[in-house]
Coordinates of N, CA, C and O in Angstrom, one line a residue:
M298 N 9.9 4.5 7.9 CA 10.9 5.7 6.8 C 11.2 6.1 5.8 O 11.5 5.2 5.0
S299 N 12.0 6.9 5.4 CA 12.7 7.6 4.0 C 13.5 6.4 3.7 O 14.5 7.0 4.9
V300 N 14.0 6.5 2.5 CA 15.7 6.3 1.9 C 16.3 7.3 2.1 O 17.3 6.4 3.1
E301 N 16.2 8.6 2.4 CA 17.1 9.3 2.8 C 16.7 9.4 4.1 O 18.8 9.3 4.9
E302 N 16.2 9.4 5.3 CA 16.5 8.7 6.5 C 17.6 7.4 6.4 O 18.0 7.9 7.5
R303 N 16.7 6.6 5.8 CA 18.2 5.1 6.4 C 19.2 5.6 6.1 O 20.2 5.1 6.7
L304 N 19.9 6.5 5.1 CA 21.5 6.3 5.0 C 21.6 7.6 5.6 O 22.0 6.7 6.1
A305 N 20.8 8.6 6.0 CA 21.4 9.0 7.0 C 21.4 8.3 8.6 O 22.5 9.6 9.5
E306 N 20.7 7.5 8.9 CA 20.8 7.0 10.1 C 23.0 6.1 10.1 O 22.9 5.9 11.0
Q307 N 22.8 5.7 8.9 CA 24.5 4.9 8.9 C 25.3 6.1 8.4 O 26.1 5.7 8.4
G308 N 24.7 7.3 8.2 CA 26.3 8.5 8.5 C 25.8 8.7 6.2 O 27.6 8.9 7.1
I309 N 25.8 8.2 6.0 CA 25.9 8.2 4.2 C 24.7 9.6 4.0 O 23.7 9.7 3.8
A310 N 25.7 10.0 2.9 CA 24.7 11.4 2.4 C 24.6 11.3 1.3 O 25.4 10.2 0.5
L311 N 24.0 11.6 0.0 CA 23.0 10.8 -0.2 C 23.5 12.2 -2.1 O 23.2 13.3 -1.7
P312 N 24.1 12.3 -2.9 CA 25.5 12.8 -3.3 C 23.7 13.6 -4.7 O 22.5 12.9 -5.1
D313 N 23.8 14.9 -4.4 CA 23.0 15.9 -5.4 C 22.7 15.7 -6.6 O 23.5 16.8 -7.3
F314 N 22.9 15.4 -7.8 CA 22.6 14.9 -9.0 C 21.7 16.4 -9.4 O 21.8 17.3 -10.5
S315 N 21.3 16.9 -8.9 CA 20.8 18.5 -9.8 C 21.1 19.7 -9.1 O 20.9 21.0 -10.6
K316 N 22.4 19.3 -8.8 CA 23.9 20.8 -9.3 C 23.9 20.6 -9.8 O 24.8 21.4 -10.4
A317 N 24.7 19.0 -10.1 CA 25.9 19.3 -10.5 C 25.7 18.4 -11.6 O 26.4 18.1 -13.5
G318 N 24.5 17.8 -12.0 CA 24.1 16.8 -13.6 C 24.7 15.5 -13.1 O 25.3 14.6 -12.4
Y319 N 24.1 14.8 -14.0 CA 24.8 13.6 -14.4 C 26.2 13.2 -14.2 O 25.9 13.5 -15.6
Y320 N 26.6 12.6 -14.0 CA 28.0 11.8 -14.2 C 28.8 12.0 -15.6 O 29.5 11.5 -16.3
G321 N 27.6 10.9 -15.9 CA 27.4 9.9 -17.3 C 28.0 10.7 -18.3 O 28.2 10.0 -19.4
T322 N 27.1 11.9 -18.8 CA 26.9 12.3 -20.5 C 29.2 12.8 -20.1 O 29.0 12.7 -21.7
G323 N 30.0 12.6 -19.6 CA 30.8 13.2 -19.1 C 31.9 11.9 -19.8 O 33.4 11.8 -20.7
F324 N 30.8 10.8 -20.8 CA 31.5 9.2 -21.6 C 30.6 9.4 -22.7 O 30.8 7.9 -23.1
G325 N 30.0 10.4 -22.5 CA 29.3 10.2 -24.5 C 28.5 10.9 -24.9 O 27.6 10.4 -23.1
P326 N 27.0 11.0 -25.6 CA 26.0 11.5 -24.8 C 25.3 10.2 -25.2 O 24.7 8.9 -24.9
M327 N 23.8 11.1 -24.3 CA 23.6 9.6 -23.0 C 22.1 10.0 -22.7 O 22.3 11.3 -22.1
K328 N 21.2 9.6 -22.3 CA 20.0 10.0 -21.2 C 20.5 9.7 -20.1 O 20.6 8.3 -19.8
P329 N 20.8 10.4 -19.1 CA 20.4 9.7 -17.6 C 19.5 8.5 -17.0 O 19.5 7.5 -16.9
H330 N 18.3 9.1 -17.9 CA 17.0 8.4 -17.3 C 16.3 8.2 -18.6 O 15.8 8.8 -19.8
H331 N 15.7 6.8 -18.4 CA 14.4 7.1 -19.3 C 13.6 5.9 -18.2 O 13.2 5.4 -18.0
V332 N 12.1 6.3 -18.6 CA 11.2 5.9 -18.3 C 9.3 5.7 -18.9 O 9.1 6.6 -20.5
V333 N 9.6 4.8 -19.3 CA 8.8 3.8 -20.2 C 7.1 3.2 -18.7 O 7.4 2.6 -18.3
G334 N 5.8 3.8 -18.9 CA 5.4 3.5 -18.0 C 5.3 2.5 -16.5 O 6.2 4.8 -16.1
P335 N 5.2 1.7 -16.6 CA 5.5 2.0 -14.7 C 7.5 2.0 -13.9 O 7.4 1.0 -12.7
V336 N 8.0 2.1 -15.0 CA 9.5 1.6 -15.4 C 10.2 2.5 -15.6 O 10.8 3.8 -16.9
L337 N 11.3 2.7 -14.7 CA 12.9 3.5 -14.8 C 13.7 3.0 -15.3 O 14.1 1.9 -14.2
H338 N 14.3 3.3 -16.6 CA 15.5 2.8 -17.3 C 16.7 4.5 -16.7 O 17.0 4.8 -16.6
L339 N 17.7 3.2 -15.3 CA 19.6 4.6 -15.4 C 19.8 4.0 -16.7 O 19.8 2.6 -16.6
S340 N 20.5 4.4 -16.8 CA 22.1 4.2 -17.7 C 23.0 3.9 -17.2 O 23.0 4.4 -15.6
G341 N 24.4 4.1 -17.3 CA 24.7 4.0 -16.8 C 25.5 4.6 -15.3 O 25.5 5.2 -15.3
H342 N 25.3 3.6 -13.9 CA 27.0 4.4 -13.2 C 27.3 3.6 -12.3 O 27.4 2.3 -12.8
V343 N 28.3 4.7 -11.9 CA 29.9 3.8 -11.8 C 30.4 5.4 -10.1 O 29.5 5.4 -9.7
P344 N 31.3 4.2 -9.6 CA 31.5 4.8 -8.5 C 32.5 6.3 -9.0 O 34.0 6.0 -8.4
I345 N 32.1 6.9 -8.9 CA 32.4 8.9 -8.3 C 31.6 8.4 -7.3 O 30.8 9.3 -7.1
R346 N 32.5 9.3 -7.0 CA 32.6 10.7 -5.5 C 33.4 12.0 -5.3 O 34.2 11.6 -6.0
D347 N 32.1 13.0 -6.3 CA 32.3 14.3 -6.1 C 33.7 14.4 -7.0 O 34.9 15.5 -7.3
G348 N 33.6 14.1 -8.3 CA 34.0 14.3 -9.4 C 35.7 13.2 -9.9 O 36.5 12.9 -10.5
V349 N 35.9 11.6 -8.6 CA 36.8 11.7 -8.4 C 36.0 10.0 -8.8 O 35.7 9.7 -8.0
I350 N 36.3 9.3 -9.7 CA 37.0 8.4 -9.7 C 37.4 6.9 -8.2 O 38.4 7.0 -8.4
V351 N 36.6 6.6 -7.4 CA 37.2 5.1 -6.3 C 37.5 4.7 -7.3 O 36.3 3.1 -7.6
H352 N 38.1 3.9 -6.3 CA 39.1 2.4 -6.2 C 39.4 2.2 -8.5 O 38.1 1.3 -8.9
P353 N 40.3 3.3 -9.2 CA 40.4 2.4 -10.1 C 40.9 1.2 -10.7 O 42.4 1.4 -9.8
G354 N 41.1 0.7 -11.2 CA 41.9 -0.4 -12.2 C 40.7 -1.1 -12.4 O 39.8 -1.3 -12.6
R355 N 41.5 -3.0 -12.3 CA 40.9 -4.3 -12.4 C 41.0 -5.1 -11.0 O 41.7 -4.8 -10.2
L356 N 39.4 -5.4 -10.8 CA 40.1 -6.6 -9.4 C 40.6 -7.8 -10.0 O 40.7 -7.8 -11.2
G357 N 40.9 -7.6 -9.2 CA 43.2 -8.9 -9.5 C 43.9 -8.4 -10.0 O 45.2 -9.0 -10.0
E358 N 43.7 -7.4 -10.0 CA 45.3 -6.9 -10.7 C 45.8 -5.7 -10.0 O 45.0 -4.0 -10.5
G359 N 46.0 -5.1 -8.6 CA 45.8 -4.0 -7.8 C 44.5 -3.4 -7.2 O 44.6 -2.5 -6.6
V360 N 43.2 -4.1 -8.3 CA 42.1 -3.4 -6.7 C 41.3 -4.5 -6.3 O 41.7 -6.3 -6.9
S361 N 41.2 -5.0 -4.9 CA 40.6 -5.9 -4.4 C 39.2 -6.8 -3.9 O 38.7 -5.3 -4.8
T362 N 39.0 -6.9 -4.3 CA 37.9 -7.5 -3.2 C 37.0 -6.5 -2.5 O 36.3 -5.5 -2.9
E363 N 37.7 -5.8 -1.3 CA 37.3 -5.6 -0.1 C 36.5 -3.9 -1.7 O 36.5 -3.5 -1.4
Q364 N 37.5 -3.8 -2.3 CA 37.4 -3.0 -3.5 C 36.5 -2.9 -3.9 O 35.9 -1.1 -4.2
G365 N 36.8 -2.8 -4.2 CA 35.7 -3.4 -5.6 C 33.8 -3.3 -4.9 O 33.8 -2.6 -5.4
Y366 N 34.4 -3.5 -4.2 CA 32.3 -4.1 -2.9 C 32.6 -3.0 -1.9 O 31.1 -2.2 -2.9
E367 N 33.5 -1.6 -2.4 CA 33.7 -0.3 -2.2 C 32.2 0.4 -3.3 O 31.8 1.0 -3.2
A368 N 33.7 0.6 -4.2 CA 33.1 0.6 -5.3 C 31.9 0.5 -5.6 O 30.6 1.2 -6.3
A369 N 31.5 -0.4 -5.5 CA 30.1 -1.5 -6.3 C 29.2 -0.7 -4.8 O 28.2 0.1 -5.9
R370 N 29.5 -0.9 -4.2 CA 28.5 0.0 -2.8 C 27.9 1.3 -3.3 O 27.2 2.1 -3.1
L371 N 29.4 2.4 -4.1 CA 29.3 3.6 -3.6 C 27.7 3.7 -4.9 O 27.4 5.1 -5.7
T372 N 28.4 2.9 -6.4 CA 27.6 3.0 -7.2 C 25.9 2.9 -6.8 O 25.7 4.0 -7.8
G373 N 26.1 2.6 -6.8 CA 24.8 1.4 -5.3 C 24.0 3.0 -5.3 O 22.9 3.5 -4.9
L374 N 25.0 3.6 -3.8 CA 24.6 5.0 -3.6 C 23.7 6.3 -4.5 O 23.0 7.0 -4.0
N375 N 24.8 5.5 -5.7 CA 24.7 7.5 -7.0 C 22.9 6.8 -7.5 O 23.3 7.8 -8.3
T376 N 23.0 5.2 -8.6 CA 22.1 4.8 -8.3 C 20.6 5.7 -7.7 O 20.4 5.8 -8.2
I377 N 20.9 5.3 -6.2 CA 19.6 6.2 -5.9 C 19.5 8.2 -6.0 O 19.0 8.7 -6.4
A378 N 20.9 8.3 -6.3 CA 20.9 9.9 -6.1 C 20.1 9.7 -7.8 O 19.9 10.8 -8.8
G379 N 20.4 9.1 -8.1 CA 20.0 9.2 -10.4 C 18.1 9.2 -10.0 O 17.8 9.6 -10.7
M380 N 18.3 8.4 -9.0 CA 16.8 8.1 -9.2 C 15.8 9.3 -8.5 O 14.9 9.8 -9.6
K381 N 16.2 9.6 -7.3 CA 15.9 10.9 -6.9 C 16.0 12.4 -8.4 O 14.9 13.2 -8.3
H382 N 16.7 11.9 -8.8 CA 17.0 13.2 -9.8 C 16.1 12.5 -10.9 O 15.5 14.0 -10.8
A383 N 16.1 11.4 -11.4 CA 15.2 11.0 -12.4 C 12.8 12.0 -12.2 O 12.4 12.2 -13.0
L384 N 13.7 11.5 -11.0 CA 11.8 11.3 -10.4 C 11.5 12.8 -9.4 O 10.1 12.7 -8.8
S385 N 12.1 13.1 -9.8 CA 12.0 14.9 -8.4 C 11.4 14.1 -6.9 O 11.2 15.0 -5.6
G386 N 12.3 13.0 -6.6 CA 12.3 12.4 -5.2 C 12.7 11.5 -4.9 O 12.4 10.7 -6.9
L387 N 12.0 10.4 -4.2 CA 12.0 8.5 -4.1 C 10.6 8.8 -4.2 O 10.5 7.4 -3.8
D388 N 9.9 8.5 -4.0 CA 8.6 8.4 -3.3 C 7.8 7.6 -3.8 O 7.0 7.3 -3.9
R389 N 8.7 7.7 -5.1 CA 7.6 6.7 -6.6 C 8.5 5.3 -7.3 O 8.3 4.4 -6.9
V390 N 9.4 5.7 -6.3 CA 10.4 4.4 -6.3 C 9.1 3.3 -5.8 O 8.9 2.7 -4.4
R391 N 8.3 1.7 -6.2 CA 8.2 0.8 -5.6 C 8.9 0.0 -5.8 O 9.1 -0.9 -4.3
G392 N 10.3 -0.7 -6.4 CA 11.5 -1.6 -6.0 C 12.3 -1.5 -7.0 O 12.0 -1.0 -8.0
I393 N 13.1 -2.1 -6.5 CA 14.1 -2.2 -7.8 C 14.0 -3.6 -9.0 O 14.2 -4.6 -8.3
I394 N 14.2 -3.4 -10.0 CA 13.4 -5.0 -10.6 C 15.0 -5.8 -11.0 O 14.9 -6.7 -10.8
K395 N 16.4 -4.9 -11.7 CA 17.2 -5.6 -12.0 C 18.4 -4.7 -12.2 O 18.1 -3.3 -12.6
C396 N 19.7 -5.7 -12.1 CA 20.4 -4.9 -12.1 C 21.8 -5.8 -13.0 O 21.3 -6.5 -13.2
L397 N 22.2 -5.0 -14.5 CA 23.0 -5.7 -15.4 C 24.8 -5.5 -14.3 O 24.9 -3.8 -14.9
C398 N 25.4 -6.2 -13.5 CA 26.4 -5.2 -13.1 C 28.0 -5.8 -14.4 O 27.9 -7.2 -15.1
F399 N 28.5 -4.9 -14.3 CA 29.9 -5.1 -15.0 C 31.4 -4.4 -13.8 O 31.6 -4.0 -13.2
V400 N 32.0 -5.7 -14.4 CA 33.5 -5.9 -13.2 C 34.1 -5.9 -13.7 O 35.0 -6.9 -14.8
A401 N 35.3 -4.5 -13.7 CA 36.3 -5.0 -14.6 C 38.1 -6.0 -14.1 O 37.7 -5.1 -12.7
C402 N 38.0 -6.8 -14.5 CA 38.7 -7.7 -13.9 C 39.5 -8.4 -15.1 O 39.2 -8.7 -16.2
A403 N 40.9 -9.0 -14.4 CA 42.0 -9.8 -14.6 C 40.8 -10.8 -14.9 O 39.5 -11.5 -14.6
P404 N 41.7 -11.5 -16.4 CA 40.4 -12.9 -17.7 C 40.1 -14.1 -16.3 O 38.8 -14.7 -15.8
D405 N 41.3 -13.8 -14.7 CA 41.3 -15.3 -13.6 C 40.9 -14.6 -12.5 O 40.5 -14.9 -12.0
F406 N 40.1 -13.6 -12.6 CA 39.0 -13.3 -11.9 C 37.5 -14.0 -10.7 O 36.9 -13.4 -12.1
P407 N 38.0 -14.3 -10.2 CA 36.4 -15.8 -9.9 C 35.3 -15.3 -9.1 O 34.7 -15.6 -9.6
D408 N 36.0 -13.4 -8.2 CA 34.5 -13.3 -7.3 C 33.9 -12.0 -7.7 O 33.7 -11.4 -7.3
V409 N 33.4 -12.3 -8.8 CA 33.0 -10.8 -9.4 C 31.7 -10.7 -8.8 O 30.7 -9.9 -8.5
H410 N 31.0 -12.2 -8.6 CA 29.8 -11.5 -8.1 C 29.5 -10.8 -6.0 O 28.3 -10.5 -6.2
K411 N 31.4 -11.9 -5.9 CA 31.3 -10.6 -4.9 C 31.2 -9.1 -4.3 O 30.9 -8.5 -4.3
V412 N 31.0 -8.8 -5.2 CA 32.1 -7.3 -5.8 C 30.2 -6.3 -6.0 O 30.1 -5.6 -5.3
S413 N 29.9 -6.9 -7.1 CA 28.2 -6.3 -7.1 C 27.3 -7.2 -5.6 O 26.4 -6.4 -5.8
S414 N 28.3 -7.7 -4.2 CA 27.0 -6.9 -3.9 C 26.3 -6.5 -3.0 O 25.9 -6.0 -1.9
G415 N 28.4 -5.3 -3.1 CA 28.3 -4.5 -2.7 C 26.6 -3.5 -2.8 O 26.0 -2.5 -2.6
L416 N 26.8 -3.1 -4.6 CA 25.4 -2.2 -5.4 C 24.3 -2.8 -4.5 O 24.0 -2.4 -3.8
S417 N 24.4 -4.8 -4.4 CA 22.8 -5.2 -3.6 C 22.9 -5.1 -2.3 O 21.7 -4.3 -1.6
D418 N 24.1 -5.1 -1.7 CA 23.2 -4.8 -0.3 C 23.1 -3.2 -0.2 O 22.0 -2.8 0.4
M419 N 23.6 -1.6 -0.8 CA 23.5 -0.6 -0.7 C 21.9 -0.8 -0.8 O 20.8 0.2 0.2
L420 N 21.5 -1.6 -1.3 CA 19.9 -1.1 -1.9 C 19.1 -1.7 -1.2 O 18.2 -1.2 -0.8
V421 N 19.3 -2.7 -0.4 CA 18.6 -3.6 0.9 C 18.8 -2.1 2.1 O 17.8 -1.5 2.2
D422 N 19.8 -2.0 2.2 CA 20.7 -0.7 3.0 C 18.8 0.4 3.0 O 19.1 0.9 4.0
A423 N 19.2 0.8 1.7 CA 17.9 2.0 1.5 C 16.9 2.1 2.2 O 15.9 2.4 2.4
F424 N 16.6 0.6 1.2 CA 15.1 1.1 0.7 C 14.3 -0.9 0.6 O 12.4 -1.0 1.4
G425 N 14.9 -1.4 2.1 CA 14.7 -2.7 2.5 C 15.0 -4.1 1.8 O 14.6 -4.1 0.0
Q426 N 14.8 -4.9 2.7 CA 14.7 -6.2 1.7 C 13.5 -6.1 0.4 O 14.0 -6.4 -0.8
D427 N 12.3 -6.0 0.7 CA 10.9 -5.9 0.1 C 11.7 -5.0 -1.2 O 11.2 -5.5 -2.5
M428 N 11.9 -4.2 -1.1 CA 11.5 -2.7 -1.7 C 13.6 -2.7 -3.2 O 13.9 -3.1 -3.5
G429 N 14.6 -2.5 -2.1 CA 15.8 -3.2 -2.6 C 16.1 -4.2 -3.1 O 17.5 -4.5 -4.0
L430 N 16.1 -4.7 -3.0 CA 16.6 -6.3 -3.3 C 15.5 -7.3 -4.7 O 14.8 -6.9 -5.2
A431 N 17.2 -6.8 -5.9 CA 16.4 -7.1 -7.5 C 17.3 -7.8 -7.6 O 17.9 -8.5 -7.7
C432 N 16.7 -8.5 -9.5 CA 17.3 -9.7 -10.5 C 19.0 -9.1 -10.5 O 18.9 -7.3 -10.4
R433 N 19.4 -10.1 -10.6 CA 21.0 -9.4 -11.3 C 21.5 -10.3 -11.5 O 22.1 -11.3 -11.3
A434 N 22.5 -10.2 -12.8 CA 23.9 -10.5 -13.4 C 24.7 -9.4 -13.3 O 24.8 -8.4 -13.2
T435 N 25.8 -11.0 -12.9 CA 27.4 -9.4 -12.9 C 27.9 -10.0 -14.7 O 27.9 -11.7 -14.4
I436 N 28.5 -9.9 -15.1 CA 29.7 -10.2 -15.9 C 31.7 -9.3 -15.7 O 31.1 -8.6 -15.5
G437 N 32.2 -10.2 -16.4 CA 33.4 -9.5 -15.5 C 33.9 -9.2 -16.8 O 34.1 -9.8 -18.3
V438 N 34.9 -8.3 -17.4 CA 35.4 -7.3 -18.8 C 36.5 -7.2 -18.7 O 37.0 -6.8 -17.5
Q439 N 37.3 -7.1 -19.8 CA 38.8 -6.8 -19.7 C 38.6 -5.2 -18.9 O 39.1 -4.6 -18.9
T440 N 38.1 -4.5 -19.6 CA 38.1 -2.5 -19.3 C 36.4 -2.2 -19.4 O 36.5 -2.7 -20.4
L441 N 37.0 -0.4 -19.0 CA 35.9 0.5 -18.5 C 36.1 1.5 -18.5 O 36.9 1.3 -18.8
A442 N 35.1 2.2 -19.3 CA 35.7 3.5 -19.7 C 36.7 4.2 -18.4 O 36.2 4.2 -17.3
D443 N 37.9 4.7 -19.1 CA 38.5 6.1 -17.6 C 38.6 5.2 -17.0 O 38.8 5.5 -15.9
N444 N 39.4 3.6 -16.2 CA 39.1 2.8 -16.1 C 38.7 2.4 -14.7 O 39.0 2.1 -13.9
I445 N 37.9 2.7 -14.7 CA 36.4 2.9 -14.2 C 36.3 0.4 -13.1 O 36.8 0.0 -14.8
C446 N 36.6 0.3 -11.7 CA 36.4 -0.9 -12.0 C 34.7 -1.7 -12.3 O 34.9 -3.1 -12.1
F447 N 33.8 -0.7 -11.4 CA 32.5 -1.7 -11.1 C 31.6 -0.1 -12.3 O 31.5 0.8 -12.1
E448 N 31.0 -1.5 -12.9 CA 29.2 0.2 -14.0 C 27.8 -1.7 -13.5 O 28.1 -2.4 -13.6
T449 N 27.4 -0.6 -13.5 CA 25.8 -0.5 -13.7 C 24.5 -0.6 -14.4 O 24.5 1.1 -14.4
W450 N 23.5 -0.4 -14.2 CA 22.5 0.2 -14.8 C 20.9 -0.7 -14.1 O 21.9 -2.0 -14.4
M451 N 19.9 -0.1 -14.7 CA 19.2 -0.8 -14.0 C 18.1 -0.4 -14.2 O 18.0 0.5 -14.8
E452 N 16.9 -1.4 -13.5 CA 15.3 -0.9 -13.8 C 15.0 -1.1 -13.1 O 14.7 -2.0 -11.8
V453 N 13.9 -0.1 -12.1 CA 13.4 0.0 -11.6 C 12.1 0.0 -11.8 O 11.4 0.8 -12.2
E454 N 10.7 -0.3 -10.9 CA 9.3 -0.1 -10.6 C 9.5 1.5 -9.7 O 9.7 1.6 -8.8
I455 N 8.5 1.6 -11.1 CA 8.0 3.3 -10.7 C 6.3 3.5 -10.7 O 5.8 2.2 -10.6
D456 N 5.3 4.1 -8.8 CA 4.0 4.6 -9.6 C 4.1 5.8 -10.0 O 4.6 6.4 -11.3
P457 N 3.3 5.0 -12.1 CA 3.6 6.1 -12.6 C 3.3 7.1 -12.5 O 3.2 8.1 -13.7
S458 N 1.5 7.2 -11.7 CA 1.5 9.0 -11.9 C 2.1 9.8 -11.1 O 3.7 10.0 -10.7

């Protein structure tokens, strides 16, 4: 079963970056992705849906852990769309190597790992346990661009052919 079929079974539609392009360039000059050998490097992805930031703010100061989890899950969906855009499909994806996650939060917010689990869960739901579960680190930060509560960048193993 393909990634898009798995998502469709869950009632989830994959965003189409081929129409609107990668939204990250709105934050400054950057490449949306770069391929080196069998590794796809994705630039930062955030919880944006239809041009709107989902759950803006900081965890522990107006954004709940559950909302942060939802934002991270949406970010995971956006990373999958980024992979599809970079590779003209998802058939070349062999596995998620690693994710570095940033959670905008209050200084005493202890649950950054619970927020990032939204990203991990989305990737496992889409790719399965073997391909979707990645190495991961999460860092709590004071702010992210445009009051976004979650951001990640990742490395993806691909078939280089």
